[in-house]
Each structure stands twice: as structure tokens, then as C-alpha cells.
Coordinates of C-alpha atoms and ligand atoms in Angstrom, one line a residue:
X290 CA 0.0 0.0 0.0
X291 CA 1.1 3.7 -0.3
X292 CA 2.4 5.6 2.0
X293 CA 4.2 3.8 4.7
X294 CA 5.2 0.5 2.7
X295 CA 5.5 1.7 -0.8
X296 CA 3.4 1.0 -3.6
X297 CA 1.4 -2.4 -3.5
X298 CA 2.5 -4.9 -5.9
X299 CA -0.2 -6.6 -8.0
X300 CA 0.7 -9.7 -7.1
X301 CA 0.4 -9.0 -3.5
X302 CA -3.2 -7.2 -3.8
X303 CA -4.7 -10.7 -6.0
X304 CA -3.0 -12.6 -3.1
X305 CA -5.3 -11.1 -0.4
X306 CA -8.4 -12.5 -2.5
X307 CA -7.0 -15.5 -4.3
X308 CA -8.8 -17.6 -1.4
X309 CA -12.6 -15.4 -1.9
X310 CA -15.1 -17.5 -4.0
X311 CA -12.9 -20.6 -4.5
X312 CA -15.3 -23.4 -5.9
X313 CA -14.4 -26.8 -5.1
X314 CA -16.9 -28.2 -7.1
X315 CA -15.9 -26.9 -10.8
X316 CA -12.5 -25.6 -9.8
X317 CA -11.3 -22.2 -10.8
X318 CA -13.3 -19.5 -8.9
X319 CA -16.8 -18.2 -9.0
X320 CA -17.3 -14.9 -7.7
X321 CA -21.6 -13.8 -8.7
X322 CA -22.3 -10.5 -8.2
X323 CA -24.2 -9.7 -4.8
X324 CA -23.4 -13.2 -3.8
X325 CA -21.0 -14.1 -0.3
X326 CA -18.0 -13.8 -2.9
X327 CA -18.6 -11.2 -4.5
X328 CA -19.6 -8.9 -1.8
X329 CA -16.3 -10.0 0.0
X330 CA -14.3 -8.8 -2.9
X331 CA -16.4 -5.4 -2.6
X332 CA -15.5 -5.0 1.0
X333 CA -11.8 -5.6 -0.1
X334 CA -11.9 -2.9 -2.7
X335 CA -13.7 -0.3 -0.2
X336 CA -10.8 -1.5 2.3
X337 CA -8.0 -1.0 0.2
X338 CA -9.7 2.5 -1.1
X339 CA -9.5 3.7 2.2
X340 CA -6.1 2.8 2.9
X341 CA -4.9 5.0 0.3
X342 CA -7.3 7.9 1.4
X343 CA -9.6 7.3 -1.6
X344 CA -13.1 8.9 -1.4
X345 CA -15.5 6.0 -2.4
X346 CA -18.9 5.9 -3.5
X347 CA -21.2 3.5 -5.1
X348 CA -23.4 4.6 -7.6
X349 CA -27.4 4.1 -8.3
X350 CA -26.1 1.0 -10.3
X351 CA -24.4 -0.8 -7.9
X352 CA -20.7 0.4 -9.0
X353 CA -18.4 1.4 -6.6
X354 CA -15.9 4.7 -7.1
X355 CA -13.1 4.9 -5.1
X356 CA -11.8 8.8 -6.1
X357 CA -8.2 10.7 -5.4
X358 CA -9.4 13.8 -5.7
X359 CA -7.6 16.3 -8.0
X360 CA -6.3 20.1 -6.7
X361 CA -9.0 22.1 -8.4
X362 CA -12.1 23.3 -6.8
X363 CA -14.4 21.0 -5.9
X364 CA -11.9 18.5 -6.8
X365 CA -13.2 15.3 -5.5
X366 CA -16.1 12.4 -5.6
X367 CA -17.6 13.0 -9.3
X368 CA -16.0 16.4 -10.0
X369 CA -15.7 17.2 -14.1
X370 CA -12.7 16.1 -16.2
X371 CA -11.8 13.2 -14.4
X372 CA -9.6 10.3 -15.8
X373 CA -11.0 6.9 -14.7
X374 CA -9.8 3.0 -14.6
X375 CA -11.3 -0.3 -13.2
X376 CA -13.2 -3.0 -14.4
X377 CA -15.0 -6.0 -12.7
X378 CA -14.6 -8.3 -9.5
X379 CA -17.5 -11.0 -10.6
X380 CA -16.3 -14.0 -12.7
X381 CA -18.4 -16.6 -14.9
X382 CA -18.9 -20.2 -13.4
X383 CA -15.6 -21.5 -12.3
X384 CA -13.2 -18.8 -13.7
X385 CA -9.3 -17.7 -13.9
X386 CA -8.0 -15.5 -11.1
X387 CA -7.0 -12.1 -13.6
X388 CA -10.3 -11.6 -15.3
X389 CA -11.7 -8.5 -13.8
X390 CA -9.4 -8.6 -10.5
X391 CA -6.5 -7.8 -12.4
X392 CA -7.5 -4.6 -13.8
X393 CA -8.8 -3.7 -10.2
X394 CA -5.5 -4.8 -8.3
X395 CA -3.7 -3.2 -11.1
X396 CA -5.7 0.3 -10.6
X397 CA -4.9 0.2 -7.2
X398 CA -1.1 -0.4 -7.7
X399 CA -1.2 2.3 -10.5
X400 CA -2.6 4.7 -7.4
X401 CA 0.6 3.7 -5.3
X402 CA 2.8 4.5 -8.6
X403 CA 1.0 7.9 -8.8
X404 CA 1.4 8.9 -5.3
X405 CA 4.6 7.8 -5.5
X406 CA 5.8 9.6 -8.2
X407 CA 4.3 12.5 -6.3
X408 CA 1.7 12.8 -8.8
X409 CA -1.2 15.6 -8.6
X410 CA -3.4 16.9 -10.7
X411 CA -6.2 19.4 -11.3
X412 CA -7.8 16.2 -12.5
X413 CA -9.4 13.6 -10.3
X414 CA -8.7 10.1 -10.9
X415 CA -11.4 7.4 -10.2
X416 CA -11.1 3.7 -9.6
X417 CA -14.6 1.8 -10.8
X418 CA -15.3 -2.0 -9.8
X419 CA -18.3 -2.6 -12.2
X420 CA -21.3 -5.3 -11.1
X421 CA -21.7 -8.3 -13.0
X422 CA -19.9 -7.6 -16.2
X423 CA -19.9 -11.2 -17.1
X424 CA -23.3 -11.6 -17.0
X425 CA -23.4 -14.7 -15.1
X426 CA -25.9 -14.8 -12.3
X427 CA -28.6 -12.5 -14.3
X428 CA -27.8 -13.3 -18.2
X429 CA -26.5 -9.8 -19.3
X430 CA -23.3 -8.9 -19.6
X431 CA -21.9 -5.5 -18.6
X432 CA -25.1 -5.1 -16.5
X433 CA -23.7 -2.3 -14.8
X434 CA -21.9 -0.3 -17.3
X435 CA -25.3 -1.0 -19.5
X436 CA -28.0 0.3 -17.3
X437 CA -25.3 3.4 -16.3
X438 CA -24.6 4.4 -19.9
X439 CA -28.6 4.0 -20.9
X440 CA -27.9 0.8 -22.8
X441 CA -30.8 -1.8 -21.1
X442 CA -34.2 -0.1 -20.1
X443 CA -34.1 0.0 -15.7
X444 CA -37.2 -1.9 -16.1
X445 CA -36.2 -5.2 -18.1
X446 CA -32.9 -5.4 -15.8
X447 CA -35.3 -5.6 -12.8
X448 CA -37.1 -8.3 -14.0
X449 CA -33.8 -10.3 -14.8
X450 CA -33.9 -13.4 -13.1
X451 CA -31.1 -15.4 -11.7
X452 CA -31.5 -19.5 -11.7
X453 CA -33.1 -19.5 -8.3
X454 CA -35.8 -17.5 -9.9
X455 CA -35.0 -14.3 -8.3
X456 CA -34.9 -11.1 -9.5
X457 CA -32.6 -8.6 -10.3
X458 CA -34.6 -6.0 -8.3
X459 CA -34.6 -8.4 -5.2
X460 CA -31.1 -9.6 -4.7
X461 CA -29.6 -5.8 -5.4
X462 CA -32.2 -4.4 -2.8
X463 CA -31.0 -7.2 -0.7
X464 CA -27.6 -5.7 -1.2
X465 CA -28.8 -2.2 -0.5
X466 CA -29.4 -0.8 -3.8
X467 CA -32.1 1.1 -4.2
X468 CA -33.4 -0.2 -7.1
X469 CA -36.3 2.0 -8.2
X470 CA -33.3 4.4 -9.1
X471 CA -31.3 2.3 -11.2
X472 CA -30.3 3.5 -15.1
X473 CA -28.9 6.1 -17.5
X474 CA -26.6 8.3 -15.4
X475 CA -25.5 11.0 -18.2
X476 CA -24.5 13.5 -15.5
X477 CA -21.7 10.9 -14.2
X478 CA -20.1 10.2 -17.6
X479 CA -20.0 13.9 -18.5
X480 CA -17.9 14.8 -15.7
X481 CA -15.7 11.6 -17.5
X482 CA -12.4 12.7 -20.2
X483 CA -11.4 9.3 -20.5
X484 CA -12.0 5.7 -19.8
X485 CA -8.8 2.7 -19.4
X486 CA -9.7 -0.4 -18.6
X487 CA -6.7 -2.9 -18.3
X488 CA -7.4 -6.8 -19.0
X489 CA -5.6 -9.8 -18.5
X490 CA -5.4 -10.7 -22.6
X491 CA -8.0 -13.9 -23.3
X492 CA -6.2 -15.0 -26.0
X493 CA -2.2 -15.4 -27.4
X494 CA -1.7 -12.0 -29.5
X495 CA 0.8 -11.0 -26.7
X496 CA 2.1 -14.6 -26.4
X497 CA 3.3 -14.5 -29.8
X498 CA 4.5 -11.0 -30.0
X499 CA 6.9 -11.7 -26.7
X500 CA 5.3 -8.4 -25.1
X501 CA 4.0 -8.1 -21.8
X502 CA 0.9 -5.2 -22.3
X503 CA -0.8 -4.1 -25.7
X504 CA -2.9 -1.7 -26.3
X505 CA -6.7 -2.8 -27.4
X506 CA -8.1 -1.8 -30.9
X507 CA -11.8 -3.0 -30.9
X508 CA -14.2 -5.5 -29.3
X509 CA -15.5 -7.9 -31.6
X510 CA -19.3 -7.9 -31.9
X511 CA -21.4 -10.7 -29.8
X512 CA -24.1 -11.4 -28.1
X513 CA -26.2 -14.0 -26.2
X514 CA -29.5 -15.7 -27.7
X515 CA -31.5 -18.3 -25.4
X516 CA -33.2 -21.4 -27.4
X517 CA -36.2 -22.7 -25.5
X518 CA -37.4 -25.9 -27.2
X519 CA -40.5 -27.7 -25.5
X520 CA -41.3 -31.3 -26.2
X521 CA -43.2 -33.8 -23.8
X522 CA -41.8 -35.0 -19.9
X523 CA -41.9 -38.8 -20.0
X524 CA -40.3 -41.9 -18.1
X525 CA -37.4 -43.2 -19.9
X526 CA -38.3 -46.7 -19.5
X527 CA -41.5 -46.8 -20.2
X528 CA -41.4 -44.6 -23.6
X529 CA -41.2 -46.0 -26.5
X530 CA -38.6 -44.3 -28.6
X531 CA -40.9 -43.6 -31.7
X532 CA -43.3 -42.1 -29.4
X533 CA -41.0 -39.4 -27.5
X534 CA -40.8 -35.6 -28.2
X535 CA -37.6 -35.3 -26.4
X536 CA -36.6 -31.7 -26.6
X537 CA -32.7 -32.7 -25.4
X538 CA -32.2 -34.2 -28.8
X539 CA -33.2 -30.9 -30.1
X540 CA -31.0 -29.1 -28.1
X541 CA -28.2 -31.3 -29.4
X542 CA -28.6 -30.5 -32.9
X543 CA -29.1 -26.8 -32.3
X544 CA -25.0 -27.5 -30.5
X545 CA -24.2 -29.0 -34.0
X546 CA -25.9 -26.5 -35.7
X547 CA -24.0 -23.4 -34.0
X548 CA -20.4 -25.5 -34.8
X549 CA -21.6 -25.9 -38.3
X550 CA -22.8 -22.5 -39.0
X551 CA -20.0 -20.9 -37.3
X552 CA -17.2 -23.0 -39.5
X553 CA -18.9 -21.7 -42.6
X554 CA -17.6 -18.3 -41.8
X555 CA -14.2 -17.3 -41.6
X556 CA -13.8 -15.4 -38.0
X557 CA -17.1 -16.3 -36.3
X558 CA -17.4 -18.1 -33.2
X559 CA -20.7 -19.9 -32.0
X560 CA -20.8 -21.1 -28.9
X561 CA -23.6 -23.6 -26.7
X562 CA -21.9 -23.4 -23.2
X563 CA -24.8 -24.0 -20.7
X564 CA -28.1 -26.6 -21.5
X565 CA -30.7 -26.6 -18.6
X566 CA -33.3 -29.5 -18.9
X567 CA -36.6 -29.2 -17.3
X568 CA -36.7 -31.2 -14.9
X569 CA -32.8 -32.8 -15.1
X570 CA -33.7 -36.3 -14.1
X571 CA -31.5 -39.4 -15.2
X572 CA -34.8 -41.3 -15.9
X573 CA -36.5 -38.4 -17.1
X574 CA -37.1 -36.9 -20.8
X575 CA -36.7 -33.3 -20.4
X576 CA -40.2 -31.3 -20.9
X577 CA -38.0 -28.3 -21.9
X578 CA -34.4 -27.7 -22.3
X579 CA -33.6 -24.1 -22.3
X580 CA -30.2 -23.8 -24.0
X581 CA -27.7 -20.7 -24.6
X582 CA -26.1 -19.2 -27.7
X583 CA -22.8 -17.1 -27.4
X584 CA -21.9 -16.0 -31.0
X585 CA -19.6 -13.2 -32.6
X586 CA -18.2 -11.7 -35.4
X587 CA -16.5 -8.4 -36.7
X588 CA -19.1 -7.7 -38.6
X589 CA -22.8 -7.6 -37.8
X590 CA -24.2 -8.5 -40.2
X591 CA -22.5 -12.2 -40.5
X592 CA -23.0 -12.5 -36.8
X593 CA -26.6 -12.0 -37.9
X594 CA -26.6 -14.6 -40.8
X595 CA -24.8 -17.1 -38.3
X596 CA -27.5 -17.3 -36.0
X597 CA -30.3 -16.4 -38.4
X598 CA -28.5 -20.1 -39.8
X599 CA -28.7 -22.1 -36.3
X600 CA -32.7 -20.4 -35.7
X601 CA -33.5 -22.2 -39.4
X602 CA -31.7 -25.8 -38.6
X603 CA -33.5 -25.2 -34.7
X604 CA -36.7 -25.1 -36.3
X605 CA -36.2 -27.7 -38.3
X606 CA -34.8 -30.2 -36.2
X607 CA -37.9 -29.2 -33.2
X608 CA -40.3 -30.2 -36.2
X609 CA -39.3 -33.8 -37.2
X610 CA -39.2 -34.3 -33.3
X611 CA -42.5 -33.1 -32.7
X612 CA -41.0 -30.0 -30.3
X613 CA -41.2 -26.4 -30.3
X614 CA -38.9 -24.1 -30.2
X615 CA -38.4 -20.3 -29.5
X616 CA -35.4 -17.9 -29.9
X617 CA -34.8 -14.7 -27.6
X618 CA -31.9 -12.2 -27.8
X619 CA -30.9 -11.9 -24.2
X620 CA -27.7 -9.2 -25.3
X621 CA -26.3 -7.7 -28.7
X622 CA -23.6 -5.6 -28.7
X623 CA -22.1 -4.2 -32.0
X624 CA -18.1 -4.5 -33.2
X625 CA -16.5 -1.4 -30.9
X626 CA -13.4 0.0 -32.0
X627 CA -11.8 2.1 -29.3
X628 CA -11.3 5.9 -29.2
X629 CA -8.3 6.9 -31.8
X630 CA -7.3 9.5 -30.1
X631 CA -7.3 8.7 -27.0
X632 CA -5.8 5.3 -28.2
X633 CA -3.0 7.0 -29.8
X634 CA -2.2 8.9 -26.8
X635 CA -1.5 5.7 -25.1
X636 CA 0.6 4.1 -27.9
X637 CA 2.6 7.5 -27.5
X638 CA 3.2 6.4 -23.9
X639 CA 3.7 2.8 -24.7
X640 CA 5.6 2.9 -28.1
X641 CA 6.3 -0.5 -27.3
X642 CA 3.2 -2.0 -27.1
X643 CA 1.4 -3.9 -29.8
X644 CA -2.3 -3.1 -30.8
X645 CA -4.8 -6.0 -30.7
X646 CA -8.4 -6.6 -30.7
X647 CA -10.4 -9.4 -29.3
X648 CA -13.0 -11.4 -29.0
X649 CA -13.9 -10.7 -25.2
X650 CA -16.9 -8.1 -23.9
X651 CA -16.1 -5.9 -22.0
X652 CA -17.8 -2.9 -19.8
X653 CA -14.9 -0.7 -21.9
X654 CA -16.6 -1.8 -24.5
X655 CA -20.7 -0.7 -23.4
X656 CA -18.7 2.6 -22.4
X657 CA -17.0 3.5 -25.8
X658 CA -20.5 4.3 -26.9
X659 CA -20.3 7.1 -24.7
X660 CA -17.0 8.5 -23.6
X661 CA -13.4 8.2 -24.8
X662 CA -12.6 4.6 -23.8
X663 CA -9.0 2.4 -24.2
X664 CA -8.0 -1.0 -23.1
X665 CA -5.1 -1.9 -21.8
X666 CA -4.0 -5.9 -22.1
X667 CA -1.7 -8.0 -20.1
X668 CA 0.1 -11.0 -21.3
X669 CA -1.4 -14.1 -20.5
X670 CA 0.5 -17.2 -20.8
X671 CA -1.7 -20.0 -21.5
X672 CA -4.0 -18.1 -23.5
X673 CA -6.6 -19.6 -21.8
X674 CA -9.8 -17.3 -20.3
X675 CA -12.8 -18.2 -18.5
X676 CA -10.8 -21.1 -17.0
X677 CA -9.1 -21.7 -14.0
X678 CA -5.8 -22.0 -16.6
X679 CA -5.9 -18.4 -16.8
X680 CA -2.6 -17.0 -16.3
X681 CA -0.6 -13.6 -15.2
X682 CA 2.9 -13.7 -14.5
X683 CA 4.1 -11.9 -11.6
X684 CA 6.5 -9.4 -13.9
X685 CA 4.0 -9.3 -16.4
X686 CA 1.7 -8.1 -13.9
X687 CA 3.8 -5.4 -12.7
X688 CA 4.8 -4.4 -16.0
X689 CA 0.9 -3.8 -16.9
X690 CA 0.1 -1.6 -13.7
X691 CA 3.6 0.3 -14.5
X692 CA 2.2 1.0 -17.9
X693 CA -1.1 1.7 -16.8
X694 CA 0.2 4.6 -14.3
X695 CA 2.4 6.1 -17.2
X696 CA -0.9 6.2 -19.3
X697 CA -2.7 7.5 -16.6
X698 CA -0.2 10.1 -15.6
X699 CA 0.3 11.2 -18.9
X700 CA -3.6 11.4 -19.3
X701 CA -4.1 13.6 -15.9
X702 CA -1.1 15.8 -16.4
X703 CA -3.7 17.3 -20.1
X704 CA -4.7 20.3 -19.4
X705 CA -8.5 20.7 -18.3
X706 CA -10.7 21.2 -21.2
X707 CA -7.7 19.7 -24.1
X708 CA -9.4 16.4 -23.9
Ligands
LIG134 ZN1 -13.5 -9.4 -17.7

């Protein structure tokens, strides 16, 4: 921590949580928002805040702010022209230990280098910890940074249920949110010049290059559809098979379907991760199996012709088995491509650092829609994501919070009003 020890080393900060949300059962961690987990990492960020005499806040969206306020008048929580990192402290089912934390710990670390360096500014400087960016409890990723930049309607994320059938509006009142004021917050993001999030890299673009951090170009376009095909619960002794309408062997079609419709374009991805059967019995046929579609694509437009492909072979396939089935968007977001300038301002600071895209969402990513927005990534070995085989070297992980206070340095020492 600052101060008295020195700046914290990254490593050090994702030691104090590596043990929060461990699950035994699929390995890896899983950290939901507003569950024990996540709320335990929450308390650790508002901790660790405090300890370097941040002034935190959490927004009518459940974000929290921890801001080192900048000389000016007025210079602290949510005054104008403010330079702002973060990203997320929730993981998917059985995650890595760098995806989200790293780009807190590093924020934090990037304070110390700050203070360090005896860095002040006219500009404040905000640290952000978005709520559920990866979707995973309530089914929409970036759920924070949407309903804060306007991008979900307040009311549908309510209703958002989680697989104990409870609602969005519940579990975050539970938390202490009060939900009825939950959305667009435009007076929050004008007071906001620029946006870095840094990322562990899911993926080997820095693996190959031999470079520890790159600078993001654009976010490939995705988004999540949910396949609902109904057939008939039955015993599965008793059945006779030319007399089921088993929805499951629907379901693994439509998984075939996505592969095949995917290959067919060079640069998609299509991807069935998680098949709920109604009930889930050994000896049962499913009623319902209620099955997930990830799929992305530079452009839009194939995205849309991939899973326009998979909603045709779906219907098919419920027909000759007597089923039904239905197709929902749960999320779409478009191909982002990253501030230039503000980009190019960072590759002025880094002249080292490659530029990549990827295929990841991120809340960077919701945000570039309405502020000046970057990303920062930091190697990762295996190239492996979403997985507890996601990696950070120690170095490498020192090397990206370095970078990260240069860029940030360089972004508060602007003049007011430049930006
Ligand atoms: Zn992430």
C-alpha cells in the first residue's frame, strides 16, 4: 500500500483475495455478483480504497468509485474532467483469477505508482469496480456499465432473473441498492475525459509477440440468444422411442448447428456453453431444455446470418421431433473499435506496445458508446480465459500496472478542457 510501505505490488493485492469464492466443485473461482463472494471482494476494494485515502462511492447502479481527488475546486467524488480506470470483480462459473481482479488490483497499484511519483493533478482520478460484467448470475453482460450508460431499459434489468428464480430488483435491494433508481446516469459520464480499462489478454496475440501489455483496438461484436425448445416429460423406461418428443435431442442438434454454421464463416465463433433440462432427471425426458447461444463476429451483419442459420436448422430439427422451439436475444452488442485518439495517446506512452483486438466483452466496451474509452491488455500465458488455466505472471503483472500509471499520468497531467 502507499504511503508507509511503498506501492502495493499486484501480485500481492490478488494474493489477499485469491482464497474469496474458491469453488471446489468446478475448480477455478466463481465470484456472482451480490453473492457471499462477491460482496467479499467489494468489501476488499472499499478496504483498500480507504487505505490510500480514496473517497468512495457506489453509484445508483451498484458500481463502486473509489476517487483521489484532483487540486481544483471542488476536486473530488464526481467532480468534471476526471480520468477513470477499473473494471470487474464477478467472474463466470468456475473462472481464472486475472479476469476483472487484475484490472482492479492493477488500478490500485497504479494509485501507489501515482502517489509515488508524487503525482497531482487538477484532474481527479477514479477507480470503478463494475457489477456483474460477465453476466453470469442474471444473463446480461456488462449489466452495470449498460444500465449506467442507458444501454438496457431499468425496467427489463429488474425483471432479470437469476436460476433460483429471483430477481434482479430483489437480490440488489437485498444488497442495499435502491433499485427503483437504477439507469442512464449522463451527468456521471459527462464529468468523465477518458476511460482505461486494463485486462488480462484472453487470448495469445501477446504470447506471440513476446510483449508483456498491448494496447486494445476493438471488441468484436457478440451477443447471447437463449433457445427454448418444449417437447413432452416422459419416463425413460417406459417410452417407446418412436413415441418421444424429447426436446434434449433438439437441443443437441441446435450445439451441431452453431459449430456448423460458425465454421462456414471465416472469423465467427458460436458457442452452446450451458443446457438446462426441465426437470434434469436421469430417468427423465426433459419437458423443456432451455439452451444458450454465445456467437460473434466483426461484422454484424454475419454475426446475424450465423445465428439467423442455427434459428432455421433449430426449427427444423424441433419439427421432425415433434417439439417447439423459441429464440430470444438476451444481449447484442455491436463491433466497438476504441477511441483513436485517445488510443494514440497511449501508444505515444507505450511505443512498445502492440495493438490487438479481441473477442472478449467488455464494460470498456458498453462505455466507448459514450465516452473516450481504451484497453489496456496483459500478457497471458496460457492463453486460456474463462478457465481456472488463466494466467498472469508476476513481472507481467507489474509491468501492466507500470504502464497503466504512465498512461494514466500522462492522461491527468492534459490540461483541463484539451481532452
Ligand atoms: Zn473481464
Amino acid at each position: 500500500m502507499s504511503a508507509a510501505s511503498g506501492p502495493a505490488s499486484v501480485a500481492g493485492l490478488l494474493g489477499e483475495i485469491a482464497d474469496v469464492g474458491r469453488d471446489a466443485t468446478r475448480g477455478g473461482w466463481s465470484r456472482f455478483v451480490y453473492a457471499d463472494a462477491e460482496l467479499t471482494l467489494r468489501e476488499w476494494f472499499v478496504e483498500q480504497a480507504q487505505r490510500r485515502s480514496l473517497e468512495v462511492e457506489t453509484d445508483r447502479n451498484g458500481a463502486i468509485w473509489a476517487w483521489r481527488p484532483g487540486t481544483g475546486p471542488g476536486g473530488g467524488a464526481g467532480s468534471p474532467h476526471a480520468i477513470v480506470t477499473g473494471s470487474h470483480l464477478d467472474s463466470v462459473p468456475g473462472g481464472g483469477a486475472f479476469d476483472g481482479p487484475l484490472g482492479v488490483a492493477s488500478a490500485l497499484a497504479a494509485v501507489d505508482l501515482l502517489d509515488a511519483r508524487g503525482v497531482r493533478t487538477e484532474r481527479p482520478l477514479a477507480v470503478v469496480a463494475f457489477p456483474e460484467e460477465e453476466g453470469a448470475r442474471f444473463g446480461v453482460a456488462c449489466l452495470g456499465s449498460r444500465l449506467l450508460a442507458g444501454a438496457i431499459d431499468p425496467d427489463r434489468a429488474r425483471g432479470l432473473r437469476d436460476a433460483d428464480g429471483r430477481t434482479f430488483a430483489e437480490v440488489a435491494a437485498g444488497a442495499g441498492l435502491d433499485v427503483d433508481r437504477i439507469g442512464p446516469d449522463p451527468a456521471r459520464l459527462a464529468g468523465i475525459d477518458a476511460f482505461v480499462e486494463l485486462h488480462v489478454e484472453q487470448g495469445r496475440g501477446l504470447v506471440d509477440l513476446g510483449q508483456p501489455v498491448a494496447i486494445g483496438s476493438s471488441i468484436l461484436g457478440h451477443g447471447r440468444w437463449r433457445f427454448s425448445v418444449t417437447g413432452e416429460g416422459n419416463h425413460a423406461g417406459t417410452t417407446r422411442m418412436p413415441d418421444r418428443r424429447d426436446p434434449m435431442v433438439v437441443a443437441a442438434g441446435i450445439v451441431l448447428a452453431a459449430r456448423d454454421a460458425a465454421v462456414a464463416h471465416a472469423e465467427a465463433r458460436a458457442t452452446v456453453g450451458r443446457v438446462v433440462p426441465v426437470p434434469g432427471g436421469t430417468n427423465v425426458i426433459a419437458s423443456r431444455v432451455d439452451l444458450w447461444l454465445d456467437a460473434r463476429h466483426p461484422d454484424d451483419a454475419v454475426t446475424a446470418a450465423v445465428v439467423a442459420e442455427i434459428e432455421r436448422q433449430a426449427s427444423r430439427l424441433a419439427e421432425a421431433q415433434g417439439c417447439a422451439v423459441t429464440l430470444t436475444e438476451e444481449s447484442y452488442g455491436g463491433t466497438v473499435s476504441f477511441d483513436a485518439d485517445l488510443s494514440g495517446r497511449l501508444a505515444q506512452v507505450l511505443p512498445e506496445a502492440p495493438v490487438l483486438d479481441t473477442g472478449a466483452g467488455h464494460d470498456a466496451g458498453v462505455l466507448a458508446a459514450a465516452i473516450p474509452t481504451a484497453m489496456l491488455f496483459t500478457r497471458n500465458p496460457t492463453g486460456v480465459s474463462h478457465s481456472p488455466e488463466e494466467a498472469c505472471e508476476d513481472g507481467d503483472a507489474e509491468a501492466g500496472a507500470a504502464a497503466l500509471a504512465d498512461v494514466l499520468e500522462r492522461l491527468l497531467r492534459e490540461p483541463v478542457g484539451v481532452s
